[in-house]
mmCIF file of C-alpha atoms and ligand atoms in Angstrom:
data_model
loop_
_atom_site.group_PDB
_atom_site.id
_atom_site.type_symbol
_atom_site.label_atom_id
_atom_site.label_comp_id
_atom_site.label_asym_id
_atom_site.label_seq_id
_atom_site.Cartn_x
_atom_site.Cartn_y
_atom_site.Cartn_z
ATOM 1 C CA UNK A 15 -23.083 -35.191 21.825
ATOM 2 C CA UNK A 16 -20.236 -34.355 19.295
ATOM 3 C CA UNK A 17 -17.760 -31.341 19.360
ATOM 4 C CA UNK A 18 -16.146 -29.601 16.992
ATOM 5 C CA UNK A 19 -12.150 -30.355 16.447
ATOM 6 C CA UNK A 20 -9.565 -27.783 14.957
ATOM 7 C CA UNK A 21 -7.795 -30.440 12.450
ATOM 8 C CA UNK A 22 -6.502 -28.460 9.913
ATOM 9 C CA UNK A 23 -4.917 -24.220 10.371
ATOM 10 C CA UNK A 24 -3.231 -22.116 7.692
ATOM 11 C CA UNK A 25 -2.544 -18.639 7.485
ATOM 12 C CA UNK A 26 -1.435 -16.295 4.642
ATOM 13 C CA UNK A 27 0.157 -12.423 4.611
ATOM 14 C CA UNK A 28 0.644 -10.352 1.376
ATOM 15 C CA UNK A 29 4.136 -9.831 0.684
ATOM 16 C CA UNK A 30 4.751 -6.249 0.409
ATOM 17 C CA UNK A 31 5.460 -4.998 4.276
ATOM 18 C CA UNK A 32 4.539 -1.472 5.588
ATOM 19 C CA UNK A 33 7.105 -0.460 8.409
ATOM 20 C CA UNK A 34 6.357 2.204 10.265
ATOM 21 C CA UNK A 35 9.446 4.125 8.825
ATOM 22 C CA UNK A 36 7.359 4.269 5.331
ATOM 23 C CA UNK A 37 4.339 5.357 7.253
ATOM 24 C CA UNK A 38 6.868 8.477 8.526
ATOM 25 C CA UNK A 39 7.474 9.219 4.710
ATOM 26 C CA UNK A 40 3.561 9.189 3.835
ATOM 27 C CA UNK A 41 2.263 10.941 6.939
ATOM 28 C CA UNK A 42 3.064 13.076 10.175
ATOM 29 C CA UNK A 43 3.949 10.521 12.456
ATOM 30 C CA UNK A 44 7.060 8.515 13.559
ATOM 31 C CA UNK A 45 7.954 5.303 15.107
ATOM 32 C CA UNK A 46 8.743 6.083 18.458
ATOM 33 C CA UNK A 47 5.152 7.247 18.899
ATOM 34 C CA UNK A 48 3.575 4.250 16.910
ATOM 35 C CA UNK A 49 5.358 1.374 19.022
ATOM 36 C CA UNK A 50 5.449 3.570 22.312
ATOM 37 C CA UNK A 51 0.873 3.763 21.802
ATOM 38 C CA UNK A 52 0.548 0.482 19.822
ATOM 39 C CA UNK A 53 3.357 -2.172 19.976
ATOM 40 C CA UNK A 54 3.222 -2.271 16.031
ATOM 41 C CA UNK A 55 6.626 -2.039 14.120
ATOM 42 C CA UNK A 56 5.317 -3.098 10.423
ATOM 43 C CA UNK A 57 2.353 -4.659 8.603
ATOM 44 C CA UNK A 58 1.253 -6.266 5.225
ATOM 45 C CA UNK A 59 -0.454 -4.637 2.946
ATOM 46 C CA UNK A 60 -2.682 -6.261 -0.064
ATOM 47 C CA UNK A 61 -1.581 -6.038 -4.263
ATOM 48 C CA UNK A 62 -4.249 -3.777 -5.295
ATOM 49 C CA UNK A 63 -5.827 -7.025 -7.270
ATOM 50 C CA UNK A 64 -5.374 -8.962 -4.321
ATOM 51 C CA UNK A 65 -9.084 -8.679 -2.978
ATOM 52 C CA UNK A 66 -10.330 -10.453 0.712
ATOM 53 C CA UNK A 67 -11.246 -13.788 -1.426
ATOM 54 C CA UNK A 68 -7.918 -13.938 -2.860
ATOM 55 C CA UNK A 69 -6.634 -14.138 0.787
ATOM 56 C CA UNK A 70 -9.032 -15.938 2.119
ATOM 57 C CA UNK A 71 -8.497 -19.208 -0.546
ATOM 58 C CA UNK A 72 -4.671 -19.209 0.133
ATOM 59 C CA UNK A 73 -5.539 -19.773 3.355
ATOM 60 C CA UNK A 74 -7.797 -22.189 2.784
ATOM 61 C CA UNK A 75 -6.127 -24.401 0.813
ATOM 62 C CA UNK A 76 -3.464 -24.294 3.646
ATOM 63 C CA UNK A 77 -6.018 -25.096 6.104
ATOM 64 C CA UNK A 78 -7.047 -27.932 4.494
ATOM 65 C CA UNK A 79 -4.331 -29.297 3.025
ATOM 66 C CA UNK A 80 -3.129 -29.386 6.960
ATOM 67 C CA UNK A 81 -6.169 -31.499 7.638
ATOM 68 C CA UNK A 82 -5.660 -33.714 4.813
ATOM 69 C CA UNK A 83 -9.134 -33.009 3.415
ATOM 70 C CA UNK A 84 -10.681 -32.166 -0.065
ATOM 71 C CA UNK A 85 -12.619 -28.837 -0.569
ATOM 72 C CA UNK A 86 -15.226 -31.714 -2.029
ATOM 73 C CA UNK A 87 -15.653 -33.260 1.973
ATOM 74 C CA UNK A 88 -16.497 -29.543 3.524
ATOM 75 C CA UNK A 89 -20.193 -29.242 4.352
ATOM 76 C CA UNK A 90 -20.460 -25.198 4.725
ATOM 77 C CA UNK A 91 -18.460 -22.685 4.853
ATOM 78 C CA UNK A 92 -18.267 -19.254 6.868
ATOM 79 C CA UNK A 93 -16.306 -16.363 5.869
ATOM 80 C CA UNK A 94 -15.252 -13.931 8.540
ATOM 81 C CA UNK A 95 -14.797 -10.084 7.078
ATOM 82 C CA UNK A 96 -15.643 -6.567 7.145
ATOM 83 C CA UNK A 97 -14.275 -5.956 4.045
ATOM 84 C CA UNK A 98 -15.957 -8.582 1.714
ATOM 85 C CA UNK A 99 -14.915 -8.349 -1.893
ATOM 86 C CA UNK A 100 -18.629 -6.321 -2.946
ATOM 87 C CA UNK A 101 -21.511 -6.314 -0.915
ATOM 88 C CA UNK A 102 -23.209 -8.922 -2.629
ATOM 89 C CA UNK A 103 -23.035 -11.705 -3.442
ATOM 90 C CA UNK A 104 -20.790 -12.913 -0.291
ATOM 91 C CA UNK A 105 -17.075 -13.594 -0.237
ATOM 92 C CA UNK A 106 -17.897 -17.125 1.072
ATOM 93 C CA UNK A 107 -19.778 -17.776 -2.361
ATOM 94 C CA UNK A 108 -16.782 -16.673 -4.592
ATOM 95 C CA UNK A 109 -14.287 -18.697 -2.452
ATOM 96 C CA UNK A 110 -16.387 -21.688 -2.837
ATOM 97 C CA UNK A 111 -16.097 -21.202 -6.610
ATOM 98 C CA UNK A 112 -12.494 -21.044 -5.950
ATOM 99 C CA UNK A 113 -12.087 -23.994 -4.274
ATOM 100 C CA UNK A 114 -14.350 -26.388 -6.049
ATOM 101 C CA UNK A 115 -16.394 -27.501 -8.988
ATOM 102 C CA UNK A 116 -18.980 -28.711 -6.519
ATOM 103 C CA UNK A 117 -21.663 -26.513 -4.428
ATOM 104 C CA UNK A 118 -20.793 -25.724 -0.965
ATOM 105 C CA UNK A 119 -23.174 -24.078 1.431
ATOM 106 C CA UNK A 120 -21.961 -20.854 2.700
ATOM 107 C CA UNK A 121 -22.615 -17.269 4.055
ATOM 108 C CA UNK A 122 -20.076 -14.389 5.611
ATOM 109 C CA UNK A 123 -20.247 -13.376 9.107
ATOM 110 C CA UNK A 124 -19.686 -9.293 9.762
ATOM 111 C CA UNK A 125 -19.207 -9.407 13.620
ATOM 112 C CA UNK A 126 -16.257 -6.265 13.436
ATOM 113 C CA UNK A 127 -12.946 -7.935 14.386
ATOM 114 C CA UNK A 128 -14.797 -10.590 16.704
ATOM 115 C CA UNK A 129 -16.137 -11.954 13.321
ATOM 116 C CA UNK A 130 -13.303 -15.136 13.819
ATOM 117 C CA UNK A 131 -15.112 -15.868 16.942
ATOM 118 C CA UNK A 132 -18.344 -15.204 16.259
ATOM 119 C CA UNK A 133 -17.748 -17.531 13.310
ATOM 120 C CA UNK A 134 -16.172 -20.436 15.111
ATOM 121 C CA UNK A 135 -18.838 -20.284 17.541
ATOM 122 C CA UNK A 136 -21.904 -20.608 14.865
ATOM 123 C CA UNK A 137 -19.502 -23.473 13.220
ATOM 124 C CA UNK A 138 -19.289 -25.407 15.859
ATOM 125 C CA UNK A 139 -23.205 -24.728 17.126
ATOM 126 C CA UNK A 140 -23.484 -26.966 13.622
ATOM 127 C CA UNK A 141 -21.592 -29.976 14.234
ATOM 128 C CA UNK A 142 -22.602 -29.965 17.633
ATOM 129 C CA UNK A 143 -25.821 -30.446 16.481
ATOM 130 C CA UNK A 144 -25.162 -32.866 14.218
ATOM 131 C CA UNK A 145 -26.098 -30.438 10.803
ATOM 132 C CA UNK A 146 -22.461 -30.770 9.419
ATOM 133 C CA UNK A 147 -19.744 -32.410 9.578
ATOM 134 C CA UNK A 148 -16.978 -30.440 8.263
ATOM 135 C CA UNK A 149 -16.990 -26.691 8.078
ATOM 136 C CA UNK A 150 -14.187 -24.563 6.713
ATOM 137 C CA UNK A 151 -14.250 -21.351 9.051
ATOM 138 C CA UNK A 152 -12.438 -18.409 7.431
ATOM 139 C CA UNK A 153 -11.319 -14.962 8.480
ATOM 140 C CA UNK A 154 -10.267 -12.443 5.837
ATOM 141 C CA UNK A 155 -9.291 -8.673 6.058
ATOM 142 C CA UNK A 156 -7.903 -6.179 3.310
ATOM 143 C CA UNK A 157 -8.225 -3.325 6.078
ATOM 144 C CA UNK A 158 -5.781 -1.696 3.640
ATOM 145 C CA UNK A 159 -9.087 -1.220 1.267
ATOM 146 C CA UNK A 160 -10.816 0.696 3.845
ATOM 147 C CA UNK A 161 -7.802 2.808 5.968
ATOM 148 C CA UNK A 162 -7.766 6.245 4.951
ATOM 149 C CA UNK A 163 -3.373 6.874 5.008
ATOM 150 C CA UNK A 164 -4.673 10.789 5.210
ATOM 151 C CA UNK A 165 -5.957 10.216 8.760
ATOM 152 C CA UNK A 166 -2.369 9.069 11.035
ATOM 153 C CA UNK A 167 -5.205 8.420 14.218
ATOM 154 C CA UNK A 168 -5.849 5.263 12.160
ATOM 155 C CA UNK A 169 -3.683 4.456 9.515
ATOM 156 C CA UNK A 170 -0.962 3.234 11.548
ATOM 157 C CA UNK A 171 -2.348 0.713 12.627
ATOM 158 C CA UNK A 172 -4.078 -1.646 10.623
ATOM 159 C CA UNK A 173 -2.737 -4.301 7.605
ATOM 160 C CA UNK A 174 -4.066 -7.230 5.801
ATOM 161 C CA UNK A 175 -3.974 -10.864 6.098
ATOM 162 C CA UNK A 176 -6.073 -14.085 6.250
ATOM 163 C CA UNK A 177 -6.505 -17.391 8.636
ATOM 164 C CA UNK A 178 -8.414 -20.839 8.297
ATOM 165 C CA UNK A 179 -9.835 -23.464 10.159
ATOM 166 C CA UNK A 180 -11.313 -26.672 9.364
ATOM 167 C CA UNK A 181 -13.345 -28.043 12.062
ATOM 168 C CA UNK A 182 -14.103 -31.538 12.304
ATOM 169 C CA UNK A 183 -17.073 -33.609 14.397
ATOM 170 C CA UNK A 184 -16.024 -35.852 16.847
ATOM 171 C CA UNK A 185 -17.752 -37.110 19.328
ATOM 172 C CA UNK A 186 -16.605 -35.494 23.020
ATOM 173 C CA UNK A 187 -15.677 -38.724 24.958
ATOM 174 C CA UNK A 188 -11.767 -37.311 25.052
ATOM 175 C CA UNK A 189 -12.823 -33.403 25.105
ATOM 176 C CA UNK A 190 -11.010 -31.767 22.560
ATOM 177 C CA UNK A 191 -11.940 -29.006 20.497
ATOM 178 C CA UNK A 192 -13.851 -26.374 20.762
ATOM 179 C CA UNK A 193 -15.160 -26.365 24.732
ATOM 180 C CA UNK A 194 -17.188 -23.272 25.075
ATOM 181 C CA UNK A 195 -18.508 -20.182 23.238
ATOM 182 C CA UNK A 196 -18.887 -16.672 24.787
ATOM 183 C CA UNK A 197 -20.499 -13.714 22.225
ATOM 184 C CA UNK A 198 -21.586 -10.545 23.198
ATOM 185 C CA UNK A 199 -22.398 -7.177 21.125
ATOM 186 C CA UNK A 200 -23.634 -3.699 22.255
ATOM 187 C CA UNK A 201 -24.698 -1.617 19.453
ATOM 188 C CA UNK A 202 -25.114 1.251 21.515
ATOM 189 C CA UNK A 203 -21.662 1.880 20.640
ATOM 190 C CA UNK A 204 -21.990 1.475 16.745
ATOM 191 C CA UNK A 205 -20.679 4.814 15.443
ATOM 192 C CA UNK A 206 -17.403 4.643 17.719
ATOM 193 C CA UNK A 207 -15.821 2.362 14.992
ATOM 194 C CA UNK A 208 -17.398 2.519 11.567
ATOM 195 C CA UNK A 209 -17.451 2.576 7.732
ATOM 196 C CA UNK A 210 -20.274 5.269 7.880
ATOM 197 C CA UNK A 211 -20.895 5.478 3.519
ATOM 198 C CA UNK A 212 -21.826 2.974 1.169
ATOM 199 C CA UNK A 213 -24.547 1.589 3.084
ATOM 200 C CA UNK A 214 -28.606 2.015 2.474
ATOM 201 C CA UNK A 215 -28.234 4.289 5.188
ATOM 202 C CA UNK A 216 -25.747 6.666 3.073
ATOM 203 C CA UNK A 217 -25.268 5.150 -0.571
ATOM 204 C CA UNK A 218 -22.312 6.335 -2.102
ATOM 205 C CA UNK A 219 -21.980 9.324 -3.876
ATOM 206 C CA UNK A 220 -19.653 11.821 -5.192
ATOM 207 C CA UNK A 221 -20.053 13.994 -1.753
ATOM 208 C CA UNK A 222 -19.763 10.715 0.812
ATOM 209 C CA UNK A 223 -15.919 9.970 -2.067
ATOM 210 C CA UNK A 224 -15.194 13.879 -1.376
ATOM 211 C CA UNK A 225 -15.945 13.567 2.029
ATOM 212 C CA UNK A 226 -13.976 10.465 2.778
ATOM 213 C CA UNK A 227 -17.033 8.655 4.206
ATOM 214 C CA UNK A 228 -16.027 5.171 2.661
ATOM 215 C CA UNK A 229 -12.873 5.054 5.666
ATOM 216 C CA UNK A 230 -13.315 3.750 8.232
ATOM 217 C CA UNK A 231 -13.468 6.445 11.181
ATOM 218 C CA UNK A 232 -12.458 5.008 14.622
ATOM 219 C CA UNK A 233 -12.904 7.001 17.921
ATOM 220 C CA UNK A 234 -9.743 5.786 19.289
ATOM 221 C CA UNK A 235 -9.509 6.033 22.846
ATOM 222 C CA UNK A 236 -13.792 5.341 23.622
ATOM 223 C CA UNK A 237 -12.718 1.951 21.935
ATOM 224 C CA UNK A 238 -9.490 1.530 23.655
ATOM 225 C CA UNK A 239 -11.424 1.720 27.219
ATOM 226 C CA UNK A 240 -13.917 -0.280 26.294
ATOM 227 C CA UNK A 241 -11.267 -3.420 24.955
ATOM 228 C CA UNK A 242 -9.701 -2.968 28.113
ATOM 229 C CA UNK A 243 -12.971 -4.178 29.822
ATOM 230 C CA UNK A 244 -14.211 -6.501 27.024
ATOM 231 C CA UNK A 245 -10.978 -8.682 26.753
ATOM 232 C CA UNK A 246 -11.007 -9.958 30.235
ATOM 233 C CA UNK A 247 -14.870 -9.969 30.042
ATOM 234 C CA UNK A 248 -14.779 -12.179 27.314
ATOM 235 C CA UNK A 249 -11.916 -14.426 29.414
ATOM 236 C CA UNK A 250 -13.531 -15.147 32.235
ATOM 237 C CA UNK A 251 -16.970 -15.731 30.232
ATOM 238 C CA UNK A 252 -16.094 -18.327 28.205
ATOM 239 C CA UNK A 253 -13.648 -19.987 30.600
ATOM 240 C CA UNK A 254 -17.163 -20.139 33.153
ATOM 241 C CA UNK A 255 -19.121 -21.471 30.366
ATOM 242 C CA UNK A 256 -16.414 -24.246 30.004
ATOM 243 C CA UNK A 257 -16.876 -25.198 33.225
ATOM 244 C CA UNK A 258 -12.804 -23.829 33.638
ATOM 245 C CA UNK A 259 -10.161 -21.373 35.617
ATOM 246 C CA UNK A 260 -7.820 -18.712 34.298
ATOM 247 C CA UNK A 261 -5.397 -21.096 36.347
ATOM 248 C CA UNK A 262 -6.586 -23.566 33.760
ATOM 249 C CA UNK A 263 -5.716 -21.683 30.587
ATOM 250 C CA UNK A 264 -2.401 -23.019 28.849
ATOM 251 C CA UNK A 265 -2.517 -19.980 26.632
ATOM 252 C CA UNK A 266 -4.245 -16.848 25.823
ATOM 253 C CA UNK A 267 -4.530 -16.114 22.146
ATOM 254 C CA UNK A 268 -6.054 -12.407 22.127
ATOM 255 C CA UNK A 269 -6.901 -10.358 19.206
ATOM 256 C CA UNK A 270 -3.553 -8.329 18.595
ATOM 257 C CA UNK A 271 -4.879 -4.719 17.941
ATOM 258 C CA UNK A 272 -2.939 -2.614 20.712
ATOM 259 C CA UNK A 273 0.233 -4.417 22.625
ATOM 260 C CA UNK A 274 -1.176 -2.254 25.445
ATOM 261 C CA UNK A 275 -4.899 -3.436 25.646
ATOM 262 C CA UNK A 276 -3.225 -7.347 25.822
ATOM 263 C CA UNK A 277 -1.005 -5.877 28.611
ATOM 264 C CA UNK A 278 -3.392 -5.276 30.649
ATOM 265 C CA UNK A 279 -5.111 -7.979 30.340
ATOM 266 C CA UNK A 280 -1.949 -9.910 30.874
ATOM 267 C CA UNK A 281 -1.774 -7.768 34.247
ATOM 268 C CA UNK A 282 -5.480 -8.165 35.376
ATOM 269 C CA UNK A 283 -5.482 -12.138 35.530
ATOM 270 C CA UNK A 284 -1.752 -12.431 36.187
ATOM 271 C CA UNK A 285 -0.762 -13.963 33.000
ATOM 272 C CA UNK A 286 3.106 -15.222 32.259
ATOM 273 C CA UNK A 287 4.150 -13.942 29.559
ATOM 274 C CA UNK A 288 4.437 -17.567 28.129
ATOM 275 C CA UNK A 289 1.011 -18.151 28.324
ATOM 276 C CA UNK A 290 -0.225 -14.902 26.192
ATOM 277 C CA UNK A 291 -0.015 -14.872 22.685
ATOM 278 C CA UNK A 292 1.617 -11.473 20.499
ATOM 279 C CA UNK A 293 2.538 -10.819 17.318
ATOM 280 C CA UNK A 294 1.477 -7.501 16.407
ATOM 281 C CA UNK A 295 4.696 -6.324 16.295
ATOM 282 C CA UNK A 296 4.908 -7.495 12.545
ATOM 283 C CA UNK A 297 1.047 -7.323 11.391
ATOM 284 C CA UNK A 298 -0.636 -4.585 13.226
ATOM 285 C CA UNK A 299 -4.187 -5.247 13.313
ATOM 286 C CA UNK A 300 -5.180 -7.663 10.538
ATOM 287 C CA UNK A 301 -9.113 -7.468 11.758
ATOM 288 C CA UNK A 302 -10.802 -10.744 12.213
ATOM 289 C CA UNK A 303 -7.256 -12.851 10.736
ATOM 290 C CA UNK A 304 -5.431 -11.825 13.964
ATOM 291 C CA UNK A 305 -6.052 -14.854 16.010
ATOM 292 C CA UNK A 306 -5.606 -17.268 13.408
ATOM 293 C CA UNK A 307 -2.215 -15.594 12.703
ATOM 294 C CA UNK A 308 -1.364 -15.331 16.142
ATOM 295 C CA UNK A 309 -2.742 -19.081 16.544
ATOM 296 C CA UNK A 310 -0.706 -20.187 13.670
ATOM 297 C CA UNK A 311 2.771 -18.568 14.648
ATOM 298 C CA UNK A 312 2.822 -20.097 18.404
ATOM 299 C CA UNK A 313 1.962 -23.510 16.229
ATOM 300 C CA UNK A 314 5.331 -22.826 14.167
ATOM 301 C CA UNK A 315 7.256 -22.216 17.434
ATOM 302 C CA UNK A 316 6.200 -25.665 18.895
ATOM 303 C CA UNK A 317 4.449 -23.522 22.224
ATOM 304 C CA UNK A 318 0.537 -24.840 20.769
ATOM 305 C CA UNK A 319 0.733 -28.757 22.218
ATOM 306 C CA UNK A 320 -2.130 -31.565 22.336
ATOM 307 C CA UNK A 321 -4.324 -31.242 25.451
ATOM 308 C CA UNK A 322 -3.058 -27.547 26.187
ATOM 309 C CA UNK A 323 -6.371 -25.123 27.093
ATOM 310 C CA UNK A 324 -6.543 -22.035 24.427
ATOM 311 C CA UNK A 325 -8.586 -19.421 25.114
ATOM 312 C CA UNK A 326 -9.756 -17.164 22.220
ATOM 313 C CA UNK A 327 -10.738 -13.712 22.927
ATOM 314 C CA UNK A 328 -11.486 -10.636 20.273
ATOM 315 C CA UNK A 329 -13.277 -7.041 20.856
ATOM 316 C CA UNK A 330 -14.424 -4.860 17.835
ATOM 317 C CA UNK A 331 -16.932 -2.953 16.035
ATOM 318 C CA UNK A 332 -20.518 -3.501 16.935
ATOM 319 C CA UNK A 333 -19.374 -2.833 19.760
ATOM 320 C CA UNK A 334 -18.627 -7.045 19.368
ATOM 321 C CA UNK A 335 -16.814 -8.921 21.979
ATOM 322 C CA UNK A 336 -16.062 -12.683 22.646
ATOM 323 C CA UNK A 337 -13.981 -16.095 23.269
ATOM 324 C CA UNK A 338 -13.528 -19.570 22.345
ATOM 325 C CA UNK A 339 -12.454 -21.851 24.621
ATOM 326 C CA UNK A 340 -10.592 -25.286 22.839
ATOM 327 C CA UNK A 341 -8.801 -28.007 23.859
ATOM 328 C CA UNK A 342 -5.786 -28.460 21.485
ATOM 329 C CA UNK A 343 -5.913 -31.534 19.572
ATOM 330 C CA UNK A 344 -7.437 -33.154 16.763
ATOM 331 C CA UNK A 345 -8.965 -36.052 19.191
ATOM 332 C CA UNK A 346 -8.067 -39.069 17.269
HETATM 333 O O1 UT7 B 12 -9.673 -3.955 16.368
HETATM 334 C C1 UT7 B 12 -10.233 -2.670 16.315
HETATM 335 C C2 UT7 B 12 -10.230 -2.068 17.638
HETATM 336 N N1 UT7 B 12 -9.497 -0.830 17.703
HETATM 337 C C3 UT7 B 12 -8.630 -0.644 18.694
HETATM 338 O O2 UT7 B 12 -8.314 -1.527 19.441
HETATM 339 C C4 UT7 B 12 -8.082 0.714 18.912
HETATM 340 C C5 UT7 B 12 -8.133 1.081 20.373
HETATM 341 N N2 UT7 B 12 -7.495 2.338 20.611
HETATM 342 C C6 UT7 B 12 -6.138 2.468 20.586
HETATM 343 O O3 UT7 B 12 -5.435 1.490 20.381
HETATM 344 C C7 UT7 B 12 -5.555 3.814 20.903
HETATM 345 O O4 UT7 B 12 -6.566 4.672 21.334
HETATM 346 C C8 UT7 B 12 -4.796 4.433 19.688
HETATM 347 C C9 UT7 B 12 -3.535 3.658 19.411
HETATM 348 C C10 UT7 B 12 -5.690 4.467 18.471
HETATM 349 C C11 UT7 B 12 -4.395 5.855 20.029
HETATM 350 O O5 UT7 B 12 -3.562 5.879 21.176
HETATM 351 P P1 UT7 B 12 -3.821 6.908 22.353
HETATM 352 O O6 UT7 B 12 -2.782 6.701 23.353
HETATM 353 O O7 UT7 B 12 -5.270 6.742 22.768
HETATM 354 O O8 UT7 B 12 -3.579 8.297 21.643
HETATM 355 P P2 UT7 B 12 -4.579 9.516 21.418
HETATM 356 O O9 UT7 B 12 -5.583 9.180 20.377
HETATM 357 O O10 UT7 B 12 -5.089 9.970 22.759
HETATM 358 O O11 UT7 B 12 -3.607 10.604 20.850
HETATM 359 C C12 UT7 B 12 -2.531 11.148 21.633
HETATM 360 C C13 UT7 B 12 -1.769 12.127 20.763
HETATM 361 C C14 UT7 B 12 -2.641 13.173 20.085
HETATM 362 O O12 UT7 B 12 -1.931 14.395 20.069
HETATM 363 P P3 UT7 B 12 -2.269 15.553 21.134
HETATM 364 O O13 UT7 B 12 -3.724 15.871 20.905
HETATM 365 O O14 UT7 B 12 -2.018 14.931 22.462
HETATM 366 O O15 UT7 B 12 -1.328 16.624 20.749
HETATM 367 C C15 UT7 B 12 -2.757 12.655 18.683
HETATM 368 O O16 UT7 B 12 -2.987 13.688 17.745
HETATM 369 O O17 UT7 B 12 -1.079 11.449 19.720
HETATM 370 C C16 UT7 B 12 -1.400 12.037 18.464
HETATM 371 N N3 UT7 B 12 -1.410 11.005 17.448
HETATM 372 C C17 UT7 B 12 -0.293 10.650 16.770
HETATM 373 N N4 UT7 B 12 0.961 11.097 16.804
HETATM 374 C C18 UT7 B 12 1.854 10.515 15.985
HETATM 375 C C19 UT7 B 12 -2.431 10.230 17.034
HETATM 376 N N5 UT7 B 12 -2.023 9.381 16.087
HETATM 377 C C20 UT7 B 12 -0.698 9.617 15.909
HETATM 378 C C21 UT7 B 12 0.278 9.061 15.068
HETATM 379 N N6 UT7 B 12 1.541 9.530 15.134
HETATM 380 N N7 UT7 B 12 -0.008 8.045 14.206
#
């Protein structure tokens, strides 16, 4: 059998940085409140002709360009989003188009903010089975496009950004890579964290615009207790499936969308700080780029080494939840 090896990881933010002292010009709030509830102290928001492909491709070509391989030598493509660039056709088609001359095989993945997982775990399903042999797995969010700055419950805390993998097959004789998968969803909990217009179920029109219907709508603290189950659910799934103990995880790379909902996840398995991975201090909740961002910045720091255990673990709308366990390392 073959697994699937991270060999190539880039990351990019917009520029332009929202800090919560802006957000206390725009709206009633303030930044005691915002890093007292949420951890966040700024984010990045999008140029308005900066759309989730746009993102998406500078990543890319930083992922791959980190591998050291072509667009040409990538056998399929998945793009992570809830905020694709139209409907139809998918993002992953127009950043194919972007990236090369030649066809590449592709199709986005909506999984909420657990979309990165979801993503890497269908990748890697691929190679294991010998379909593919390279496969660029992408995760792209202009949450910016969708946050309603009228509604403060919300608009603090999201902000834009992208991340990219390329995974590689090799075969699993020295165990690197991607070790286990863990997915879950519960749709029972669908309308607690939505875009509820623009849909076939309500197609836009000038009463969903007046009505604000194409924001998303979040209810805040039915999501908050269900992350704080989800995240460690998600832990200790895919470390089981990976045959694997939290005293074997070198470091815990969590979707950063509330500094307290990592806390305690921190608290429930004991976790160093060391080990557990945060950054939303400076990007809020970038959606389904959060890992790869958070991924990318302990790289930069010289904390991600070869052999090191990373566990992978997101919550979102669906209700979605999740992990990927890896072995650092390219395996070669
Ligand atoms: O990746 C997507 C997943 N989404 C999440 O992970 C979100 C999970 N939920 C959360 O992170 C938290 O529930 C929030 C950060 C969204 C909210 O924190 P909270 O501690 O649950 O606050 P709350 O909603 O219970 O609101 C407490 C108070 C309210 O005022 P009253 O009713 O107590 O007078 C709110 O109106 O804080 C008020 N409030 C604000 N005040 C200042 C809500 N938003 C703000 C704000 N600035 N931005």
């Amino acid at each position: 059998m073959t697994r699937a090896v991270m060999v190539g990881l880039g990351t990019y933010v917009p520029e332009r940085v929202l800090s919560n002292h802006d957000l206390e010009r725009m709206m009633d709030t303030n930044d005691e409140w915002i890093v007292s509830r949420t951890g966040i102290r700024e984010r990045r928001l999008a140029r308005d002709d900066e759309a989730t492909s746009d993102m998406a491709f500078m990543a890319s070509e930083r992922a791959l360009k980190d591998a050291g391989v072509a667009a040409e030598e990538i056998d399929f493509i998945y793009v992570a989003t809830n905020t694709p660039d139209t409907v139809f056709p998918s993002t992953a088609a127009r950043l194919q188009a972007r990236l090369s001359d030649s066809p590449i095989p592709g199709v986005d993945v909506q999984a909420g903010c657990t979309g990165w997982i979801y993503a890497i775990g269908m990748a890697s399903a691929m190679i294991q089975a010998g379909l593919y042999r390279r496969v660029l797995v992408v995760a792209s969010d202009k949450l910016s496009s969708i946050t309603d700055y009228e509604d403060r419950s919300t608009a603090v805390l999201f902000g834009d950004g992208a991340g990219a993998v390329v995974l590689e097959a090799r075969p699993d004789t020295e165990e690197y890579g991607v070790l286990a998968t863990y997915l879950n969803a519960d749709g029972r909990g669908a309308e607690l964290l939505a875009l509820p217009a623009g849909g076939s179920r309500w197609p836009a029109s000038k009463d969903t615009v007046d009505s604000r219907l194409h924001f998303l709508k979040m209810s805040g603290n039915d999501v908050f207790r269900f992350a704080v189950k989800a995240m460690p659910d998600a832990v200790e799934q895919g470390l089981a499936r990976a045959g694997l103990r939290v005293s074997d995880m070198d470091l815990l790379v969590p979707h950063q969308a509330n500094q307290r909902i990592i806390d305690a996840a921190m608290r429930q398995f004991g976790l160093d700080e060391t080990k557990v991975v945060k950054n939303i201090e400076r990007y809020g909740n970038t959606s389904v780029a959060s890992i790869p961002l958070a991924l990318d910045e302990v790289r930069a720091e010289g904390r991600l080494q070869d052999g090191q255990v990373v566990v992978m673990a997101a919550f979102g709308a669906g209700l979605t939840w999740g992990s990927t366990v890896v072995r650092w390392g390219r395996g070669v």
